Amino acid sequence: MSVTNVALLQIEKEFIKVFRENGYQLIDQLAEYLENSHSANKPVVNLHEPEIEIDYWQNVEIRDLNDFHSKLIKRSIRLHHPNYIGHQVSAPLPDLALLGLTSDLMNNGMGIYEMGSAAVAIEHIVIQIFSKHVGYNTKESNGFLTSGGTLANLTALLAARSKLQSEDPQIPNSKIHLLVSEQAHFCVQRAWATMGLNDKNLHTISVNESYQVDIDKLKSTINEIISQSNKIMAIVGCACSTATGSYDDITALTSICQERSIWLHIDGAHGGAAIFSERLKKKLFNGVHLADSIIIDAHKMMLTPALATAVLFKNHLYGYDSFKQKADYLFNESDIDPHNLAKRTYETTKYMMSIKVYYLFKKYGIEYIGQFVERQTNLAIWYYNQLTVETDFECAHKPQTNILCFRYVDESISELNELNQFIRQELLNEGSFYVVSTVLRDSYYLRVSIMNPATTKHHLTNLVSKIRSIAATYPNR
Ligand SMILES: Cc1ncc(COP(=O)(O)O)c(C=O)c1O
């Protein structure tokens, strides 16, 4: 098709007719995908070696959009399958996915207010809701949505560094330090490296038996840093950690940071949605309103499609310090400019992520999210209680959220790491369950994150039986 023809097609009625017909068919295909996934009558994952997959897509004939779509679904992992209990990515509410289509088609850039007035106003409301539930004073706080927790953590840490530099403009990079749990997500280290700061000044603090940052160790490291006339740019608290879903002691962290005027940043990418449950908030987030910044991924525990992360600052002015580039073609000179979002976000053009989170809040309600987080957490605790009474299973920790690490044990086999690696690989080969893994204190564990509201005790019990039957086939007995 020539470029001229494409341009003409855009304005032809025929083009819209085809869009409508394809759209109806596409929705039917997706509804079928949901039905097949929920009833678990398809494998959760259909994995091939990358070379085979590339070869397939290189050579396959694609007749039309619906043909492409059906082939794509067949070869993709199904997050809506109840046996998907792998990485921390949501099985999105279908309504919210439909709004993704709106965002893609309307393509309101959102970097500046004019390029997405509705979505920008909606983002403002969404951020107010997040801030209120953190416990911030919504007149003083502010924030925005950005593309994922990795970018959100970087953005917040850039703001923390700017604050430090504004207080001490001559401070050399070699004097700037950061403290974080050794269980923190790797993106904190990535942010540090991106900021060009000294590797040696990033202190990864050891954890207690529950994989929470060791508060005494943290305090002694702070004292050591300060005694050498260095400055602490921030302490990052995990709420929760990735591997085991452990929440650092936020009350202790806030009191340390308040006492010493240190920026406290909370990485709530996975566990931050617990602020929407009164019960969990009281238990896990006591004092969080004193943190200087917090991030929360909607695409993890809020049933929202990726990516949509809230970055929240206790003081709205901090949000302007991450990026200070001048752009005459976009912005005016005014410093405080809450509605031209690209002044504060890493992105310039940004997709309309706010509309999904807004609709989630409006249609389903805050309580719904809180109840969802509680349900998934209770299910993980139930699973932990089940596995701990079994002699052939061992759990690494008691869950505080929907993440549990455990392994199969067999007295007759000494190489438990290899045995559990074998189990995971076989699960993957069969495609019956999708579970992931991690290494804790040199031991290999199977790891589940119960992301899907369709996953029940029944599915988790089936996983136990499946693991036992695979273990029975382990060749190195
Ligand atoms: C605690 C934590 N922080 C940050 C991230 C990174 O978030 P994203 O994948 O949205 O970039 C993750 C991802 O799993 C996480 O668990």
Coordinates of C-alpha atoms and ligand atoms in Angstrom, one line a residue:
M1 CA 0.0 0.0 0.0
S2 CA 1.4 3.4 -0.9
V3 CA 1.7 6.3 1.5
T4 CA -0.8 8.3 -0.4
N5 CA -3.3 5.4 -0.2
V6 CA -2.8 5.1 3.5
A7 CA -3.4 8.8 4.0
L8 CA -6.6 8.6 1.9
L9 CA -7.7 5.6 3.8
Q10 CA -7.6 7.5 7.1
I11 CA -10.4 9.8 6.0
E12 CA -12.4 7.3 4.1
K13 CA -15.6 6.0 5.6
E14 CA -14.5 2.5 4.6
F15 CA -11.6 2.8 6.9
I16 CA -13.8 3.4 9.9
K17 CA -16.1 0.6 8.8
V18 CA -13.2 -1.8 8.8
F19 CA -12.1 -0.5 12.2
R20 CA -15.5 -1.2 13.6
E21 CA -15.7 -4.7 12.2
N22 CA -12.2 -5.6 13.2
G23 CA -12.9 -4.1 16.7
Y24 CA -16.0 -6.2 17.2
Q25 CA -14.2 -9.4 16.2
L26 CA -11.2 -8.4 18.3
I27 CA -13.4 -8.0 21.4
D28 CA -15.0 -11.4 20.7
Q29 CA -11.6 -13.0 20.5
L30 CA -10.5 -11.3 23.8
A31 CA -13.7 -12.4 25.5
E32 CA -13.0 -15.9 24.4
Y33 CA -9.4 -15.6 25.7
L34 CA -10.9 -14.6 29.0
E35 CA -13.4 -17.5 29.1
N36 CA -10.7 -20.0 28.1
S37 CA -8.3 -18.6 30.7
H38 CA -10.8 -18.4 33.6
S39 CA -12.0 -21.9 33.0
A40 CA -8.3 -23.0 32.9
N41 CA -8.9 -25.2 29.9
K42 CA -5.8 -23.9 28.1
P43 CA -2.2 -24.0 29.3
V44 CA -1.2 -20.9 31.2
V45 CA 2.0 -20.6 29.3
N46 CA 3.1 -21.9 25.9
L47 CA 6.8 -21.3 25.9
H48 CA 9.3 -22.1 23.1
E49 CA 13.0 -21.3 22.8
P50 CA 13.5 -17.7 21.6
E51 CA 15.0 -18.9 18.2
I52 CA 11.9 -21.0 17.6
E53 CA 9.6 -18.1 18.5
I54 CA 11.5 -15.7 16.3
D55 CA 11.4 -18.2 13.4
Y56 CA 7.7 -18.6 13.8
W57 CA 7.0 -14.9 13.6
Q58 CA 9.4 -14.4 10.8
N59 CA 7.7 -17.0 8.6
V60 CA 4.1 -17.0 9.6
E61 CA 1.5 -15.8 7.1
I62 CA -0.7 -13.1 8.5
R63 CA -4.0 -12.8 6.7
D64 CA -5.6 -9.9 8.6
L65 CA -5.8 -8.3 12.0
N66 CA -8.0 -11.0 13.5
D67 CA -5.7 -13.8 12.2
F68 CA -2.7 -12.0 13.7
H69 CA -4.5 -11.5 16.9
S70 CA -5.6 -15.1 17.3
K71 CA -2.0 -16.3 16.6
L72 CA -0.7 -13.8 19.2
I73 CA -3.1 -15.0 21.9
K74 CA -2.2 -18.6 21.3
R75 CA 1.5 -18.0 21.8
S76 CA 1.3 -15.6 24.8
I77 CA 1.3 -16.2 28.5
R78 CA -2.2 -15.9 30.1
L79 CA -2.2 -13.7 33.2
H80 CA -6.0 -14.3 33.6
H81 CA -5.4 -18.0 34.1
P82 CA -6.0 -19.0 37.7
N83 CA -2.7 -21.0 37.6
Y84 CA -0.8 -17.9 36.7
I85 CA 0.9 -17.2 40.1
G86 CA 4.2 -15.9 38.8
H87 CA 5.6 -12.4 38.5
Q88 CA 3.9 -9.4 40.0
V89 CA 2.0 -8.2 37.1
S90 CA -1.8 -7.8 37.4
A91 CA -4.5 -9.8 35.5
P92 CA -6.2 -6.5 34.5
L93 CA -10.0 -5.9 34.8
P94 CA -11.2 -6.2 31.3
D95 CA -13.0 -2.8 31.5
L96 CA -9.7 -1.1 32.1
A97 CA -8.1 -2.8 29.1
L98 CA -10.8 -1.3 26.9
L99 CA -9.7 2.1 28.0
G100 CA -6.3 1.2 26.7
L101 CA -7.8 1.2 23.3
T102 CA -9.1 4.7 23.8
S103 CA -5.7 5.9 24.9
D104 CA -4.0 4.3 21.9
L105 CA -6.5 5.7 19.4
M106 CA -7.0 9.2 20.8
N107 CA -3.3 9.4 21.7
N108 CA -3.5 12.5 23.8
G109 CA 0.1 13.1 24.7
M110 CA -0.4 14.6 28.2
G111 CA 3.0 16.1 28.5
I112 CA 1.3 19.5 28.5
Y113 CA -2.3 20.3 29.5
E114 CA -3.4 21.4 26.0
M115 CA -2.4 17.9 24.7
G116 CA -4.8 16.0 27.0
S117 CA -6.9 18.3 29.2
A118 CA -9.4 15.7 30.2
A119 CA -6.7 13.0 31.0
V120 CA -4.5 15.6 32.9
A121 CA -7.5 16.8 35.0
I122 CA -8.3 13.1 35.7
E123 CA -4.7 12.5 36.7
H124 CA -4.9 15.3 39.2
I125 CA -8.0 13.7 40.8
V126 CA -6.4 10.2 40.8
I127 CA -3.3 11.6 42.5
Q128 CA -5.4 13.4 45.2
I129 CA -7.0 10.0 46.0
F130 CA -3.7 8.3 46.3
S131 CA -2.3 11.2 48.5
K132 CA -5.3 11.2 50.8
H133 CA -5.0 7.5 51.4
V134 CA -1.3 7.8 52.2
G135 CA -2.4 10.4 54.7
Y136 CA -0.7 13.4 53.1
N137 CA -2.2 16.8 53.4
T138 CA -3.6 17.0 49.9
K139 CA -3.2 20.8 49.8
E140 CA 0.5 20.5 50.3
S141 CA 1.3 17.2 48.6
N142 CA 1.2 16.4 44.9
G143 CA 2.4 13.8 42.4
F144 CA 1.8 12.3 39.0
L145 CA 1.6 9.1 37.2
T146 CA 4.6 7.7 35.3
S147 CA 5.6 4.6 33.3
G148 CA 6.4 2.0 35.9
G149 CA 8.1 1.6 39.3
T150 CA 11.6 1.6 37.9
L151 CA 11.2 5.1 36.5
A152 CA 9.1 6.2 39.5
N153 CA 11.9 5.3 41.9
L154 CA 14.5 7.1 39.8
T155 CA 12.3 10.2 39.6
A156 CA 11.7 10.3 43.4
L157 CA 15.4 9.8 44.1
L158 CA 16.4 12.6 41.7
A159 CA 14.1 14.9 43.7
A160 CA 15.8 13.7 46.9
R161 CA 19.2 14.5 45.5
S162 CA 18.1 18.0 44.3
K163 CA 16.8 18.8 47.8
L164 CA 20.1 17.8 49.3
Q165 CA 22.0 19.9 46.7
S166 CA 19.8 22.9 47.3
E167 CA 20.7 22.7 51.0
D168 CA 24.3 22.2 50.3
P169 CA 25.1 23.5 46.8
Q170 CA 28.8 22.6 47.0
I171 CA 28.4 19.0 48.0
P172 CA 30.5 16.7 45.9
N173 CA 29.0 13.4 44.6
S174 CA 31.6 11.5 46.6
K175 CA 29.9 12.7 49.8
I176 CA 26.3 11.6 48.9
H177 CA 25.1 8.3 50.4
L178 CA 21.9 6.2 50.1
L179 CA 20.7 3.4 52.4
V180 CA 18.4 0.6 51.4
S181 CA 17.6 -3.0 52.4
E182 CA 19.6 -5.7 50.6
Q183 CA 16.2 -7.0 49.6
A184 CA 15.2 -3.9 47.7
H185 CA 14.3 -4.2 44.0
F186 CA 17.3 -3.9 41.7
C187 CA 15.9 -0.7 40.2
V188 CA 17.1 1.3 43.2
Q189 CA 20.7 0.3 42.4
R190 CA 19.9 1.1 38.8
A191 CA 18.7 4.5 39.7
W192 CA 21.8 5.2 41.7
A193 CA 24.0 4.1 38.8
T194 CA 21.9 6.3 36.4
M195 CA 22.5 9.3 38.7
G196 CA 26.2 8.7 38.3
L197 CA 26.8 8.3 42.0
N198 CA 29.5 6.3 43.7
D199 CA 28.7 2.6 44.0
K200 CA 30.5 2.4 47.3
N201 CA 28.0 5.0 48.7
L202 CA 25.0 2.8 48.2
H203 CA 24.6 0.9 51.4
T204 CA 22.6 -2.3 51.2
I205 CA 21.6 -3.1 54.7
S206 CA 21.1 -6.7 55.9
V207 CA 17.7 -8.0 56.8
N208 CA 16.2 -9.8 59.8
E209 CA 14.8 -13.4 59.7
S210 CA 11.6 -11.9 58.2
Y211 CA 13.6 -10.3 55.4
Q212 CA 12.8 -6.8 56.7
V213 CA 15.6 -4.2 57.0
D214 CA 17.6 -4.6 60.2
I215 CA 16.9 -1.4 62.0
D216 CA 19.9 -1.6 64.4
K217 CA 22.2 -2.2 61.4
L218 CA 20.6 0.7 59.6
K219 CA 21.2 3.0 62.6
S220 CA 24.8 2.0 63.0
T221 CA 25.4 2.6 59.3
I222 CA 23.8 6.0 59.5
N223 CA 26.1 6.9 62.4
E224 CA 29.2 5.8 60.6
I225 CA 28.3 7.8 57.5
I226 CA 27.6 11.0 59.4
S227 CA 30.7 10.6 61.6
Q228 CA 32.8 10.8 58.4
S229 CA 31.1 14.2 57.4
N230 CA 29.1 12.5 54.6
K231 CA 25.5 13.3 53.8
I232 CA 22.6 10.9 53.4
M233 CA 20.5 11.7 50.4
A234 CA 17.7 9.3 51.3
I235 CA 16.7 6.0 53.0
V236 CA 14.6 3.8 50.8
G237 CA 12.0 1.6 52.6
C238 CA 10.6 -1.5 51.0
A239 CA 6.8 -1.7 51.2
C240 CA 7.2 -4.4 50.3
S241 CA 10.3 -6.2 49.0
T242 CA 10.1 -8.1 45.7
A243 CA 11.4 -11.5 46.6
T244 CA 9.4 -12.2 49.8
G245 CA 6.9 -9.4 50.0
S246 CA 8.3 -8.1 53.3
Y247 CA 7.4 -4.7 54.6
D248 CA 10.2 -2.8 56.3
D249 CA 9.2 -1.2 59.7
I250 CA 7.8 2.1 58.4
T251 CA 7.3 3.4 61.9
A252 CA 10.9 2.9 62.8
L253 CA 12.1 4.4 59.4
T254 CA 10.0 7.5 59.8
S255 CA 11.2 8.2 63.3
I256 CA 14.8 7.7 62.3
C257 CA 14.4 10.0 59.3
Q258 CA 12.4 12.7 61.2
E259 CA 15.0 12.8 63.9
R260 CA 17.9 13.3 61.5
S261 CA 16.1 15.2 58.7
I262 CA 16.8 12.5 56.1
W263 CA 14.6 12.1 53.1
L264 CA 12.5 8.9 53.4
H265 CA 11.4 7.3 50.2
I266 CA 9.0 4.4 50.2
D267 CA 9.1 1.9 47.4
G268 CA 5.5 0.7 47.4
A269 CA 5.5 -0.5 43.8
H270 CA 4.0 -3.8 44.8
G271 CA 2.7 -3.4 48.4
G272 CA 1.6 0.2 48.3
A273 CA -2.0 -0.6 47.3
A274 CA -2.4 -1.9 50.9
I275 CA -3.1 1.8 51.8
F276 CA -6.6 1.2 50.4
S277 CA -7.4 -1.4 53.2
E278 CA -7.8 0.3 56.6
R279 CA -6.7 -2.9 58.3
L280 CA -3.6 -3.4 56.3
K281 CA -2.7 0.2 56.3
K282 CA -2.8 0.3 60.1
K283 CA -0.6 -2.8 60.3
L284 CA 1.9 -2.1 57.6
F285 CA 2.0 1.6 56.9
N286 CA 1.9 3.3 60.3
G287 CA 3.5 6.7 59.9
V288 CA 3.8 6.6 56.1
H289 CA 2.3 10.1 55.8
L290 CA 5.7 11.3 57.2
A291 CA 7.6 9.9 54.2
D292 CA 8.9 12.5 51.8
S293 CA 8.0 10.4 48.7
I294 CA 6.2 7.1 47.9
I295 CA 5.5 5.2 44.7
I296 CA 2.7 2.8 44.0
D297 CA 2.2 0.7 40.9
A298 CA -1.4 0.4 39.8
H299 CA -0.3 -2.4 37.4
K300 CA 0.6 -4.7 40.2
M301 CA -2.0 -4.9 43.0
M302 CA -4.6 -2.7 41.5
L303 CA -5.9 -4.8 38.7
T304 CA -4.8 -2.2 36.1
P305 CA -3.0 -2.8 32.9
A306 CA 0.7 -1.9 32.7
L307 CA 2.1 0.7 33.1
A308 CA 0.7 3.2 35.6
T309 CA 2.7 4.2 38.7
A310 CA 1.8 7.0 41.1
V311 CA 4.8 9.1 42.3
L312 CA 3.7 11.1 45.4
F313 CA 5.6 13.8 47.2
K314 CA 4.6 15.0 50.7
N315 CA 5.6 18.5 49.6
H316 CA 4.4 19.4 46.1
L317 CA 7.4 21.5 45.5
Y318 CA 9.7 18.5 45.6
G319 CA 8.1 17.2 42.4
Y320 CA 9.6 20.0 40.4
D321 CA 13.2 19.3 41.4
S322 CA 13.8 16.0 39.5
F323 CA 14.0 17.6 36.1
K324 CA 14.7 21.3 35.4
Q325 CA 15.2 21.5 31.7
K326 CA 14.0 24.6 29.9
A327 CA 11.7 24.0 26.9
D328 CA 10.4 27.1 25.3
Y329 CA 8.3 25.3 22.9
L330 CA 6.4 23.5 25.7
F331 CA 6.4 25.4 28.9
N332 CA 6.3 29.0 30.2
E333 CA 8.8 30.1 32.8
S334 CA 6.6 29.7 35.8
D335 CA 8.1 27.3 38.3
I336 CA 5.0 25.8 39.8
D337 CA 3.0 24.4 36.9
P338 CA 1.0 21.5 38.1
H339 CA -1.0 20.9 34.9
N340 CA 1.9 20.7 32.4
L341 CA 2.9 17.3 33.6
A342 CA 6.2 17.0 31.6
K343 CA 7.7 19.5 33.9
R344 CA 7.8 16.8 36.5
T345 CA 7.7 13.5 34.7
Y346 CA 10.6 11.8 32.9
E347 CA 8.3 11.2 29.9
T348 CA 7.4 14.1 27.6
T349 CA 4.7 12.3 25.6
K350 CA 2.8 10.0 28.0
Y351 CA 0.0 7.6 27.3
M352 CA -3.4 8.3 29.0
M353 CA -2.7 6.0 32.0
S354 CA -4.8 8.1 34.3
I355 CA -8.1 7.2 32.7
K356 CA -7.8 3.5 33.8
V357 CA -7.0 4.3 37.4
Y358 CA -9.8 6.9 37.5
Y359 CA -12.4 4.5 36.2
L360 CA -11.2 1.9 38.7
F361 CA -11.7 4.3 41.5
K362 CA -15.1 5.6 40.2
K363 CA -16.7 2.3 39.0
Y364 CA -15.2 -0.2 41.5
G365 CA -14.4 2.0 44.4
I366 CA -11.5 2.3 46.9
E367 CA -13.0 -0.5 49.1
Y368 CA -12.8 -2.9 46.2
I369 CA -9.1 -2.5 45.9
G370 CA -8.6 -2.8 49.6
Q371 CA -10.7 -6.0 49.7
F372 CA -8.8 -7.4 46.7
V373 CA -5.4 -6.8 48.4
E374 CA -6.7 -8.4 51.6
R375 CA -8.1 -11.4 49.8
Q376 CA -4.9 -12.1 48.0
T377 CA -2.9 -11.7 51.2
N378 CA -5.2 -14.0 53.1
L379 CA -4.9 -16.6 50.4
A380 CA -1.1 -16.5 50.6
I381 CA -1.3 -16.8 54.4
W382 CA -3.7 -19.8 54.1
Y383 CA -1.2 -21.4 51.7
Y384 CA 1.7 -20.8 54.1
N385 CA -0.4 -22.5 56.9
Q386 CA -1.1 -25.5 54.6
L387 CA 2.5 -25.9 53.5
T388 CA 4.0 -25.6 56.9
V389 CA 2.1 -28.7 58.2
E390 CA 3.3 -30.8 55.2
T391 CA 6.5 -32.6 55.8
D392 CA 7.6 -32.4 52.2
F393 CA 7.4 -28.6 51.9
E394 CA 9.3 -25.8 53.6
C395 CA 8.4 -22.1 53.5
A396 CA 11.0 -19.4 53.6
H397 CA 8.9 -16.8 55.4
K398 CA 5.4 -16.0 56.7
P399 CA 3.7 -13.8 54.0
Q400 CA 2.8 -10.2 54.8
T401 CA 1.3 -9.9 51.3
N402 CA 0.4 -12.2 48.4
I403 CA 3.9 -13.4 47.9
L404 CA 5.2 -16.8 49.2
C405 CA 8.5 -18.5 48.7
F406 CA 8.6 -22.2 49.5
R407 CA 10.4 -25.4 48.3
Y408 CA 9.8 -29.1 48.1
V409 CA 12.0 -31.1 50.4
D410 CA 12.8 -34.8 50.3
E411 CA 15.0 -36.4 52.8
S412 CA 16.4 -38.8 50.3
I413 CA 17.7 -36.0 48.1
S414 CA 20.6 -33.8 49.1
E415 CA 20.5 -31.4 46.2
L416 CA 17.3 -29.5 47.1
N417 CA 18.3 -26.6 44.9
E418 CA 18.5 -28.8 41.8
L419 CA 15.4 -30.7 42.7
N420 CA 13.4 -27.4 42.9
Q421 CA 14.9 -26.1 39.7
F422 CA 13.8 -29.3 38.1
I423 CA 10.3 -28.8 39.4
R424 CA 10.0 -25.3 38.1
Q425 CA 11.4 -26.2 34.7
E426 CA 8.9 -29.1 34.4
L427 CA 6.0 -26.8 35.4
L428 CA 7.2 -24.4 32.7
N429 CA 7.5 -27.2 30.1
E430 CA 4.1 -28.5 30.8
G431 CA 2.5 -25.1 30.9
S432 CA 0.1 -26.2 33.6
F433 CA 1.2 -23.6 36.2
Y434 CA 3.3 -20.5 36.0
V435 CA 5.4 -20.1 39.2
V436 CA 8.7 -18.3 39.4
S437 CA 11.7 -18.6 41.7
T438 CA 14.2 -16.8 43.8
V439 CA 17.4 -17.5 45.8
L440 CA 17.3 -16.7 49.5
R441 CA 20.4 -17.3 51.7
D442 CA 21.8 -19.6 49.0
S443 CA 18.7 -21.7 48.7
Y444 CA 16.6 -21.9 45.6
Y445 CA 12.9 -21.4 46.3
L446 CA 9.8 -21.6 44.2
R447 CA 7.9 -18.3 44.5
V448 CA 4.3 -17.5 43.9
S449 CA 2.6 -14.1 43.7
I450 CA -1.1 -14.6 43.8
M451 CA -2.1 -11.8 41.5
N452 CA -5.3 -13.1 39.9
P453 CA -8.6 -12.8 41.7
A454 CA -9.6 -16.1 40.0
T455 CA -7.0 -18.1 41.8
T456 CA -8.5 -20.0 44.7
K457 CA -7.5 -22.5 47.4
H458 CA -8.4 -25.3 44.9
H459 CA -5.8 -24.1 42.4
L460 CA -3.1 -23.8 45.1
T461 CA -3.9 -27.3 46.4
N462 CA -3.6 -28.6 42.8
L463 CA -0.1 -27.1 42.6
V464 CA 0.9 -29.1 45.7
S465 CA -0.2 -32.3 44.0
K466 CA 1.5 -31.3 40.7
I467 CA 4.8 -30.6 42.5
R468 CA 4.7 -33.9 44.2
S469 CA 4.1 -35.8 41.0
I470 CA 6.9 -33.9 39.2
A471 CA 9.3 -34.5 42.2
A472 CA 8.6 -38.3 41.9
T473 CA 10.1 -38.2 38.4
Y474 CA 13.3 -36.4 39.5
P475 CA 16.1 -38.4 37.8
N476 CA 18.9 -37.9 40.3
R477 CA 17.5 -39.8 43.3
Ligands
LIG1 C1 9.5 -3.4 45.0 C2 9.5 -3.1 43.6 N1 10.0 -1.9 43.2 C3 10.1 -1.6 41.9 C4 9.7 -2.5 40.9 C5 9.8 -2.1 39.4 O1 8.5 -1.8 39.0 P1 8.2 -1.8 37.4 O2 8.3 -3.2 37.0 O3 6.8 -1.2 37.4 O4 9.2 -0.9 36.7 C6 9.3 -3.8 41.3 C7 8.9 -4.8 40.3 O5 8.6 -5.9 40.5 C8 9.2 -4.1 42.7 O6 8.7 -5.3 43.1

